[in-house]
Short mmCIF file of C-alpha atoms in Angstrom, two decimals:
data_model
loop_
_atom_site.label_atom_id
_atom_site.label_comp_id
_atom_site.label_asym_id
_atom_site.label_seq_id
_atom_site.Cartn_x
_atom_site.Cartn_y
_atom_site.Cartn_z
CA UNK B 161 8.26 -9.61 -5.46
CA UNK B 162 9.33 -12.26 -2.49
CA UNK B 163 7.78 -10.47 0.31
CA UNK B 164 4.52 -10.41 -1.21
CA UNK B 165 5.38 -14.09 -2.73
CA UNK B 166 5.01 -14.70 1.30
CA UNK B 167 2.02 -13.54 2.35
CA UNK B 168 1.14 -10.83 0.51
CA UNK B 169 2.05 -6.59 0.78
CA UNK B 170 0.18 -6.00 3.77
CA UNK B 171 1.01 -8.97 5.59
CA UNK B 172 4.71 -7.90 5.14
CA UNK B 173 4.25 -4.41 6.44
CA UNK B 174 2.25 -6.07 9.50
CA UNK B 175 5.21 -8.42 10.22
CA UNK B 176 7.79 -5.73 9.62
CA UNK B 177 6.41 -2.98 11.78
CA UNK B 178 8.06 -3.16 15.06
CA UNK B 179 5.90 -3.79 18.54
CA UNK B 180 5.61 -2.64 21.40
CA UNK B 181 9.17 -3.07 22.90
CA UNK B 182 12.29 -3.39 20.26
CA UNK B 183 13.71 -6.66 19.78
CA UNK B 184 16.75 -6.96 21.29
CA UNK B 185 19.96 -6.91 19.05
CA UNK B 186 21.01 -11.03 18.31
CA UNK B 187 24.40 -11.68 19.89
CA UNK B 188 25.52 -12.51 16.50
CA UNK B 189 25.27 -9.15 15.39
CA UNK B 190 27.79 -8.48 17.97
CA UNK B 191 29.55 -11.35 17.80
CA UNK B 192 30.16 -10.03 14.02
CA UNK B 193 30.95 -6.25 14.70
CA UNK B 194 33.83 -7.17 17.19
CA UNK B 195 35.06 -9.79 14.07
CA UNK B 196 34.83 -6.36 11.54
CA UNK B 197 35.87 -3.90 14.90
CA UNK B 198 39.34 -5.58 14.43
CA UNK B 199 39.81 -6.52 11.20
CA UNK B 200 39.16 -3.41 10.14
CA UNK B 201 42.11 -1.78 12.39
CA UNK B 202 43.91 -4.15 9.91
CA UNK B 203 42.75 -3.15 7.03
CA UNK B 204 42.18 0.45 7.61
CA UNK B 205 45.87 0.31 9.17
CA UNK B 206 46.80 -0.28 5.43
CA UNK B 207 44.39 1.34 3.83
CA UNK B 208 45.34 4.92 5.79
CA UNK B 209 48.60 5.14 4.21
CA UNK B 210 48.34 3.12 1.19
CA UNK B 211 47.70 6.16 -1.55
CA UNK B 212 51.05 8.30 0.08
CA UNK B 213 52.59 5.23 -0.07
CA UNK B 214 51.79 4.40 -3.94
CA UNK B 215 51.93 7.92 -5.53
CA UNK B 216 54.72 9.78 -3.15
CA UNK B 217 56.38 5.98 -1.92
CA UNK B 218 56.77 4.42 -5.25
CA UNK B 219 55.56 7.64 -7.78
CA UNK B 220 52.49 5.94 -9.07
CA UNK B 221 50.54 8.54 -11.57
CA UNK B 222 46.99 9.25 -10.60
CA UNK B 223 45.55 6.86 -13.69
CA UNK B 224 48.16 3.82 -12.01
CA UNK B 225 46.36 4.61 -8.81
CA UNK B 226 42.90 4.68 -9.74
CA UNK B 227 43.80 0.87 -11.94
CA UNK B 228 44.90 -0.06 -8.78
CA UNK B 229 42.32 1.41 -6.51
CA UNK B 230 39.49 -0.11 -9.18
CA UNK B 231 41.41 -3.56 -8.58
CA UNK B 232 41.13 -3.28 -4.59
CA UNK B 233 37.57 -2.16 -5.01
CA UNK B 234 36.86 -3.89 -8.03
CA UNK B 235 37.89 -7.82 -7.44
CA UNK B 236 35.28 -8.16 -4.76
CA UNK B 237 32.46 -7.40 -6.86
CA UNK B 238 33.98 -10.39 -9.38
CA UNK B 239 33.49 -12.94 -6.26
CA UNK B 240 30.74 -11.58 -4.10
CA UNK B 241 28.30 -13.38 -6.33
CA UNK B 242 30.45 -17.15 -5.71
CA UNK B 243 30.32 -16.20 -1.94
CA UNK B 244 26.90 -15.81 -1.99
CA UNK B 245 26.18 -18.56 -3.90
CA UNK B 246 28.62 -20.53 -1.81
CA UNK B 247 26.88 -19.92 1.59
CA UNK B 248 23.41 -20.47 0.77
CA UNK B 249 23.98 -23.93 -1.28
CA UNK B 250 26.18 -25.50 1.53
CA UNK B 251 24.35 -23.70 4.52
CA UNK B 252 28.17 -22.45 5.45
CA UNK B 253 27.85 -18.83 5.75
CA UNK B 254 30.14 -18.89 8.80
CA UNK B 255 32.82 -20.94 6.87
CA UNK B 256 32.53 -18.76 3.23
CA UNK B 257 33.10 -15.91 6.12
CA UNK B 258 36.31 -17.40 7.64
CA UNK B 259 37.89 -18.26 4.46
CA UNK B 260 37.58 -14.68 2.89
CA UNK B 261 38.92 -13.61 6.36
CA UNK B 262 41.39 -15.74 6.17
CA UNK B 263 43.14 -15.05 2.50
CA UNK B 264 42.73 -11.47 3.35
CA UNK B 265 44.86 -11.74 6.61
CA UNK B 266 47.29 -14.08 4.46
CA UNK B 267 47.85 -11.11 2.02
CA UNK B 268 48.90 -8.60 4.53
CA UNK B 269 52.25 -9.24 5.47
CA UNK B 270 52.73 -10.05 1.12
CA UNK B 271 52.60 -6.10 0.94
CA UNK B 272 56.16 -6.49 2.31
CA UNK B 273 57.30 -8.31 -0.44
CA UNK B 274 55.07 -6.15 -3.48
CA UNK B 275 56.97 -3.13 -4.46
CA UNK B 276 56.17 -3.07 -8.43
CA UNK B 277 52.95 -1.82 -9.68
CA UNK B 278 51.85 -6.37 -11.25
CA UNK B 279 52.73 -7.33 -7.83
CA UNK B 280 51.19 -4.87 -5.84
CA UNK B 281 48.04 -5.26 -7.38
CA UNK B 282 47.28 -9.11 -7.37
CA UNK B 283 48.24 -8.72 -3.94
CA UNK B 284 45.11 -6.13 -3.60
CA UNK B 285 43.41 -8.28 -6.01
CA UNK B 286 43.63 -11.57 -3.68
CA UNK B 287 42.75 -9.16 -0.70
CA UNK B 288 39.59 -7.97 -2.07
CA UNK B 289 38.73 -11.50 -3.21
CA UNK B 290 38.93 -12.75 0.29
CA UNK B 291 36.33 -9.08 1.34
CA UNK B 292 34.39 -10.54 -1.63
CA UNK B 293 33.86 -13.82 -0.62
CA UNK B 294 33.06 -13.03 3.21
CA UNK B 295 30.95 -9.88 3.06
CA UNK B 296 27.36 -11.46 1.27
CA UNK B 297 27.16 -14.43 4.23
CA UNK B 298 28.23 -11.93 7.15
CA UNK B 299 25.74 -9.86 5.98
CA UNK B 300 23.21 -12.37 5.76
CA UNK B 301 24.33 -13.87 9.24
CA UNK B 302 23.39 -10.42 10.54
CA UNK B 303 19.88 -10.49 9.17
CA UNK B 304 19.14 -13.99 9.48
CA UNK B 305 19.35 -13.61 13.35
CA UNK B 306 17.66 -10.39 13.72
CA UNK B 307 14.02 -9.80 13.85
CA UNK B 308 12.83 -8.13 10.45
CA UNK B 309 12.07 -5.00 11.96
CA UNK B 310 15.38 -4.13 13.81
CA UNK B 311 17.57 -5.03 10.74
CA UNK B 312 17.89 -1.02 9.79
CA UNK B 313 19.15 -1.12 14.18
CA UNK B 314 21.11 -4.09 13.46
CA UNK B 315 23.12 -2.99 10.86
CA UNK B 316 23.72 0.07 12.09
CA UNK B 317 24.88 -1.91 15.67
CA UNK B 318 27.45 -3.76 13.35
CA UNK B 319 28.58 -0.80 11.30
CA UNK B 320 29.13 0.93 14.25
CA UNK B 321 31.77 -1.69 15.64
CA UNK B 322 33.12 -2.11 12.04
CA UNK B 323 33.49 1.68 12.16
CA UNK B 324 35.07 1.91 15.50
CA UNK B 325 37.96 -0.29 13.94
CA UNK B 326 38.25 2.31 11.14
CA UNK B 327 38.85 4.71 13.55
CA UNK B 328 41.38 3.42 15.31
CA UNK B 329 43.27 1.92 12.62
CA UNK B 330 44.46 5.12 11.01
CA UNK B 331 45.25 6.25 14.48
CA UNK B 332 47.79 2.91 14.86
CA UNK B 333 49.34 3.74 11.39
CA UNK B 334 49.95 7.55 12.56
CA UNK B 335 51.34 6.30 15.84
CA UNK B 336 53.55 3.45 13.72
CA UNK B 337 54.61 6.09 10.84
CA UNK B 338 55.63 8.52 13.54
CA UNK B 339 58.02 6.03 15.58
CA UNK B 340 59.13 3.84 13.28
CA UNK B 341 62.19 4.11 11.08
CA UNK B 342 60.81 2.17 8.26
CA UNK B 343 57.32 3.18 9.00
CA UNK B 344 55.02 1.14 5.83
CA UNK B 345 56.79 -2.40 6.71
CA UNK B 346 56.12 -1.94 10.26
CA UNK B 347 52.66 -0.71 9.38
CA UNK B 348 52.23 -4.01 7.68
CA UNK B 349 53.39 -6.11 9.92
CA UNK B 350 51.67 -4.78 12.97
CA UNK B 351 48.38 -5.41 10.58
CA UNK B 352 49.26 -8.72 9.83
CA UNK B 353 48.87 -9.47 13.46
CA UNK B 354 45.65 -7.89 14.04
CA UNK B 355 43.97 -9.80 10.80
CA UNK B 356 44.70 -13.19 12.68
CA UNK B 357 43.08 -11.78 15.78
CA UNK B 358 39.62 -11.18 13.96
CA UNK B 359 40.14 -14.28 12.32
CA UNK B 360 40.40 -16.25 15.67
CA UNK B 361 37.47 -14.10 17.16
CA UNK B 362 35.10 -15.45 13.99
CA UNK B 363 36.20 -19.10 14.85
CA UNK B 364 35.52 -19.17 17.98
CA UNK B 365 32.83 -16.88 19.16
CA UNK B 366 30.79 -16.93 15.99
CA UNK B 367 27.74 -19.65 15.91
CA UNK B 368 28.15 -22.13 13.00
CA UNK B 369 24.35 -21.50 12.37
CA UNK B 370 22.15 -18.17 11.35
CA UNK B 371 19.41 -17.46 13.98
CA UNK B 372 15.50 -17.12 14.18
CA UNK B 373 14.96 -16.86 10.57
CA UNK B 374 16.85 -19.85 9.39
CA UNK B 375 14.23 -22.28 11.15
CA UNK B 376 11.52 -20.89 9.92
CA UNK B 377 12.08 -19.83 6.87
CA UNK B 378 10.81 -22.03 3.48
CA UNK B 379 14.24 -23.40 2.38
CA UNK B 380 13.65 -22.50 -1.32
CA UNK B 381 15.96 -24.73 -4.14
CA UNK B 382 19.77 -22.87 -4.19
CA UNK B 383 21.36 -22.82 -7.52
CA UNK B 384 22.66 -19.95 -9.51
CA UNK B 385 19.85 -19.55 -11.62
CA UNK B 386 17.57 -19.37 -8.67
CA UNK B 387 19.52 -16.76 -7.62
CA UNK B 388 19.75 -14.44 -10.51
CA UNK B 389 16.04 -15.01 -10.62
CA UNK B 390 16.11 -12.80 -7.47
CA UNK B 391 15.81 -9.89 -9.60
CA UNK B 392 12.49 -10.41 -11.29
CA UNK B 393 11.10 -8.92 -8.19
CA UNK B 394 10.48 -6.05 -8.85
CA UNK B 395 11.77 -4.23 -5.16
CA UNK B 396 15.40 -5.88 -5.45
CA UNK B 397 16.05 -5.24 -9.19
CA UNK B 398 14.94 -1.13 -8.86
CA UNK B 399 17.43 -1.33 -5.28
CA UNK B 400 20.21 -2.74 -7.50
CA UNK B 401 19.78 -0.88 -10.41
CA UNK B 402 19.67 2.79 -8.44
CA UNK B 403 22.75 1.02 -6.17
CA UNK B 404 24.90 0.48 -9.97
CA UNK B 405 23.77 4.17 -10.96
CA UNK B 406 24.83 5.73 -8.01
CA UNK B 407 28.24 3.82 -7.18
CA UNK B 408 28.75 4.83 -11.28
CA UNK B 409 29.03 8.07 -9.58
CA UNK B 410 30.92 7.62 -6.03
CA UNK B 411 34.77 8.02 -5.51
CA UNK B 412 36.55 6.31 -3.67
CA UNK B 413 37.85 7.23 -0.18
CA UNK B 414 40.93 6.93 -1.54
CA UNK B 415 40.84 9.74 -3.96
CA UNK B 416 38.55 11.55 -1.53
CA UNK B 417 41.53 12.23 0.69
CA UNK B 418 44.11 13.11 -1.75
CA UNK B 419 41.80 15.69 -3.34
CA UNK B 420 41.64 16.84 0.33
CA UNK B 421 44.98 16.70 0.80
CA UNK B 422 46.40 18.65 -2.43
CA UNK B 423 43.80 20.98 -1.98
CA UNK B 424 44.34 22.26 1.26
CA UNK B 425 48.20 20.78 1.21
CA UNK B 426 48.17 18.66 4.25
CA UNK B 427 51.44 17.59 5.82
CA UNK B 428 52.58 13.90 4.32
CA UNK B 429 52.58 12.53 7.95
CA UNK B 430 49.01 13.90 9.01
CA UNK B 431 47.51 12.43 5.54
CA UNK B 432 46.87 9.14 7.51
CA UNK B 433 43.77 11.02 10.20
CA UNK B 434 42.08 12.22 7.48
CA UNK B 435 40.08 9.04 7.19
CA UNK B 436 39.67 9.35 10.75
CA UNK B 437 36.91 12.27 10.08
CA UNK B 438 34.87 10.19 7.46
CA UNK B 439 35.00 7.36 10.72
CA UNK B 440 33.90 9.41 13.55
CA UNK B 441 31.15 10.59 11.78
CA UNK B 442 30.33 7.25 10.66
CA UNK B 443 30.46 6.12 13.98
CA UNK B 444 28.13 8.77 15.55
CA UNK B 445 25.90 8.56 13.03
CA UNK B 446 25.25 4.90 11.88
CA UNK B 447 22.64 3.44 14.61
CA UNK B 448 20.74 6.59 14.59
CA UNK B 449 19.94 6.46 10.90
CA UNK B 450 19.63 3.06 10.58
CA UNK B 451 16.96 3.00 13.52
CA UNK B 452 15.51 6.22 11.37
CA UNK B 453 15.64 4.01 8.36
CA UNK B 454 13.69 1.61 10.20
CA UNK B 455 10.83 4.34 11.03
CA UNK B 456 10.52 6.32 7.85
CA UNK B 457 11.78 4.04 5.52
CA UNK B 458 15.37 2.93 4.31
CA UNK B 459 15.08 3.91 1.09
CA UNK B 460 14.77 7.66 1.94
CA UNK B 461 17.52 7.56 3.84
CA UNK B 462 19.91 5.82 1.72
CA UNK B 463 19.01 8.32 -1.21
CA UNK B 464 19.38 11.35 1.46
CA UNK B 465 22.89 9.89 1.77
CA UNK B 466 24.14 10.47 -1.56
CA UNK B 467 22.18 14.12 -1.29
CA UNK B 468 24.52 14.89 1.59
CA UNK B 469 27.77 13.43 -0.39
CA UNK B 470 26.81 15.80 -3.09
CA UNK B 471 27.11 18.68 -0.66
CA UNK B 472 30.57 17.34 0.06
CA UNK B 473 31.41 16.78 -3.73
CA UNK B 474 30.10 20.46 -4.41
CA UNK B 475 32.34 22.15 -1.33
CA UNK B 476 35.64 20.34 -2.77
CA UNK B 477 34.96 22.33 -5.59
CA UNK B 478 34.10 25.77 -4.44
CA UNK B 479 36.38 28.57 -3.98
CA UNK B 480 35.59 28.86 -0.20
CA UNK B 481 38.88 28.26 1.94
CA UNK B 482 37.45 28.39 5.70
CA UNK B 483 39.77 26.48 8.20
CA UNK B 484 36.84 23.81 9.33
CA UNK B 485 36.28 23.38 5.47
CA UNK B 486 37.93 19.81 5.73
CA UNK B 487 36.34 18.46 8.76
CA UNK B 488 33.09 20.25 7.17
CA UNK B 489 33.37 17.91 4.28
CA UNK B 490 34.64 14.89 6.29
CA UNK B 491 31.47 15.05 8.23
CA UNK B 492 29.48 14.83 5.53
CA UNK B 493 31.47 12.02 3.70
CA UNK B 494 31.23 10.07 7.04
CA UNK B 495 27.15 10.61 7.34
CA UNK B 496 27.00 9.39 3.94
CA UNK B 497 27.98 5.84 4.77
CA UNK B 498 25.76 6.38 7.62
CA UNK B 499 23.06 6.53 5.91
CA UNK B 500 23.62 4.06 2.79
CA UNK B 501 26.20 0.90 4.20
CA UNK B 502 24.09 -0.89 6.32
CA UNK B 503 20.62 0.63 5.22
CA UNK B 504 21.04 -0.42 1.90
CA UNK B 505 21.86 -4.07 3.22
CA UNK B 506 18.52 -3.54 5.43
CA UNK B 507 16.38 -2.37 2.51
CA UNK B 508 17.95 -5.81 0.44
CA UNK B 509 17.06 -7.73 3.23
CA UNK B 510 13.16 -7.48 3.03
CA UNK B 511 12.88 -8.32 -0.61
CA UNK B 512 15.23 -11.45 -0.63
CA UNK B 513 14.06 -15.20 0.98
CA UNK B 514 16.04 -16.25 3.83
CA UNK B 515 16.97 -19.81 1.90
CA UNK B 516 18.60 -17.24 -0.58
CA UNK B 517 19.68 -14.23 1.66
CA UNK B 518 23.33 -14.45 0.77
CA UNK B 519 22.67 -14.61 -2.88
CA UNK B 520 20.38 -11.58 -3.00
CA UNK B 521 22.52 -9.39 -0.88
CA UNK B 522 25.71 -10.28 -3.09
CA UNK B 523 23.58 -9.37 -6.07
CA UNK B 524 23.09 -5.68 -4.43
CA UNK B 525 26.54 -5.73 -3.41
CA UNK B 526 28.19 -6.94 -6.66
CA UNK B 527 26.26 -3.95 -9.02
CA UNK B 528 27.67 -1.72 -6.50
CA UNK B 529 31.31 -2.69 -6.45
CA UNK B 530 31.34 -3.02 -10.04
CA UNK B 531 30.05 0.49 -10.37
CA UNK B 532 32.93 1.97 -8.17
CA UNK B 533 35.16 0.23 -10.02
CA UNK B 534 34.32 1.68 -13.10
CA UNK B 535 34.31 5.11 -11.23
CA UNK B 536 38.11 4.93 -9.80
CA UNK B 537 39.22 4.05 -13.02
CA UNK B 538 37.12 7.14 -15.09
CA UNK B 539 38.18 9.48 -11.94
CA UNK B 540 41.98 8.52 -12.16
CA UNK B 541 42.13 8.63 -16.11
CA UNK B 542 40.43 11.99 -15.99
CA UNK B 543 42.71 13.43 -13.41
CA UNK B 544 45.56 12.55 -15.05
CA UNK B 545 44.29 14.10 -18.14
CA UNK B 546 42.95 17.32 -17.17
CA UNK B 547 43.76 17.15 -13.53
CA UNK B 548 41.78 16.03 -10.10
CA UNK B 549 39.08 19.77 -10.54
CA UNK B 550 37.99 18.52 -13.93
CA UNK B 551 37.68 15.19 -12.91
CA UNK B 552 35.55 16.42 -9.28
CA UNK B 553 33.08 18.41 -11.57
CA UNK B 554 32.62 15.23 -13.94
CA UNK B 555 31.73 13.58 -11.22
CA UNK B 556 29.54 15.53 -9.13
CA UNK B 557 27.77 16.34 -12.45
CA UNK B 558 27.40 12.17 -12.76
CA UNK B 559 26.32 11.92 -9.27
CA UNK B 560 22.96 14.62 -9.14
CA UNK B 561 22.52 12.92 -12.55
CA UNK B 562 22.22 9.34 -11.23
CA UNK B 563 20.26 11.18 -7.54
CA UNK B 564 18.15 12.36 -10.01
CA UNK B 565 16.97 9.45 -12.01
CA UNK B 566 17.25 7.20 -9.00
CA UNK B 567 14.58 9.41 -6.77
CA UNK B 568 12.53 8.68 -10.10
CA UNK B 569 13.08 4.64 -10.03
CA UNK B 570 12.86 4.18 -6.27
CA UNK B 571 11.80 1.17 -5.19
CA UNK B 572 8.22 0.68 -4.05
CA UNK B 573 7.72 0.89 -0.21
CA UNK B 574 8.20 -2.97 0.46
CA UNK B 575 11.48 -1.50 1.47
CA UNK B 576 10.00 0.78 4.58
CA UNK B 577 8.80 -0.63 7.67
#
């Protein structure tokens, strides 16, 4: 285990237990959020009306969907391990950052140009390479200039912005779909513009170099090996084991909102807010649980998460029909990520060496992606198959399952400050 590798369990708990007066949140941190606050307008822009516009636009089948929702989710997990790698041997976690930034605002304005199911998805594919390749080092920028025990706060303080941008980015592709004669190209386009915005904001308000940490810190020997030895200790292989089993049973946002939508038969053009319930609650609810993550210990909260998206699993299924029913679950869906996104990062954070931060994040983040992927595909085949109930009931089974065993493996309290 790598925090006791450095002084021992005690020690750790000592250094990690915050003072007196809260460190202040690095300008990094928000250097970083205003970087995800707008390129995720762009890519929640997209991603708002991008299931309408596959299965009513261009009459994808639910199983077409979920290969090409697994592709979108799924090619990240393929590269988050290179990024990782990437940043931490060359010291370059700002310039891994830019270029997955980068080839992700090049693929936007190739949506115009995709209308067949091969095209469509390398252009997803490419687009989730670039998320793969720049979310390990941003995340490790984050808690590489934060003090250890605000990284629950800091996370949340970036998820927050990032969220903000999901919130008004479905808000911009109602507004487009609504004025606009050909409403998805001008959705594109529009999100283009926005994706060179962030990228410009990383350049040039970004430091080139992580903060406190990075001076201090041993500079232990980078290679790939090194970093799959990461998960010998004992903390980070338990935290990505129980993150695999659980993203084995989460679906995607995606198919969140269409189950929402043919279940309650929401109007084509309103189908685009509906992530804009999952964000405000997200939004709302991010810093205080990651501060409460900090206090009682991230890995309760991160489990209580996927407790709560149970609950929103289990009303999806249920023959109640109330008229707050879909803000009901929204809410919870939304204080889900709350509780897991950036707490989960947090909880990585204190088991993984600064010299090899990127690398042991990407190793968290990779199980997880790969997981989901697997999920979109099983949820899509199954709700072609037997239709989207069946395929909700498999799933919610899966998921108190995988709570189940995963309250059983938790890792040991190295994780809790």
């Amino acid at each position: 285990m790598y925090v006791a590798d450095s002084g021992g369990v005690a020690e750790a708990r000592g250094a990690l237990r915050p003072g007196p007066r809260a460190a202040a949140i690095a300008p990094t941190v928000f250097a970083l959020g205003a970087v995800s606050l707008i390129t995720d307008v762009s890519s929640e822009m997209v991603t708002a009306v991008l299931p309408l516009y596959l299965v009513a636009g261009l009459g994808l089948s639910p199983l077409g969907f979920g290969l090409l929702d697994g592709v979108y989710n799924g090619f990240s997990a393929v590269v988050r391990l290179a990024g990782g790698h990437l940043a931490d041997r060359r010291a370059g976690h700002k310039a891994v950052a830019v270029a997955g930034y980068g080839l992700s605002a090049v693929c936007k304005p190739l949506l115009l140009l995709a209308h067949s199911l091969p095209l469509i998805g390398a252009v997803l594919a490419a687009d989730r390479t670039g998320k793969g390749l720049r979310t390990a080092p941003r995340d490790a920028m984050i808690s590489l200039a934060s003090a250890p025990e605000t990284h629950g706060r800091a996370f949340g303080v970036h998820r927050a912005m990032d969220t903000a941008g999901a919130l008004l980015g479905p808000l911009v592709a109602f507004v487009i779909l609504r004025q606009a004669a050909e409403g998805y190209d001008a959705v594109f386009t529009v999100s283009t513009c926005v994706a060179v915005t962030g990228v410009l904001v990383l350049l040039l308000f970004v430091p080139g170099r992580s903060g406190r940490n990075a001076e201090t810190a041993e500079a232990p020997k980078v290679s790939l090996r090194a970093a799959l030895a990461l998960l010998r200790g004992r903390d980070l292989r338990r935290l990505s084991i129980c993150a695999l089993l659980l993203g084995l049973a989460t679906v995607s946002d995606s198919f969140v909102y269409l189950v929402l939508q043919h279940r309650f038969d929401v109007p084509v053009q309103w189908f685009a807010l509906l992530p804009l319930g999952t964000a405000a609650a997200f939004l709302t609810l991010t810093v205080p649980l990651g501060r409460l993550a900090d206090r009682l210990g991230r890995w309760r909260v991160f489990l209580g998460g996927h407790v709560l998206l149970l609950a929103a699993y289990g009303l999806l299924l249920t023959s109640w029909h109330f008229a707050a029913m879909p803000y009901v679950v929204l809410a919870l869906h939304g204080t889900f990520y709350a509780a897991t996104d950036g707490v989960l990062m947090a909880a990585a954070a204190a088991t993984v060496p600064s010299g090899l931060r990127s690398s042991g994040l990407a190793l968290v983040q990779t199980g997880q992606a790969t997981a989901r992927f697997v999920c979109s595909l099983a949820f899509g085949a199954a709700w072609t198959a037997w239709g989207d109930r069946t395929a909700l009931t498999a799933t919610t089974l899966a998921l108190a399952l995988c709570v189940a065993v995963t309250a059983w493996l938790r890792p040991a309290e190295a994780v809790r400050v």
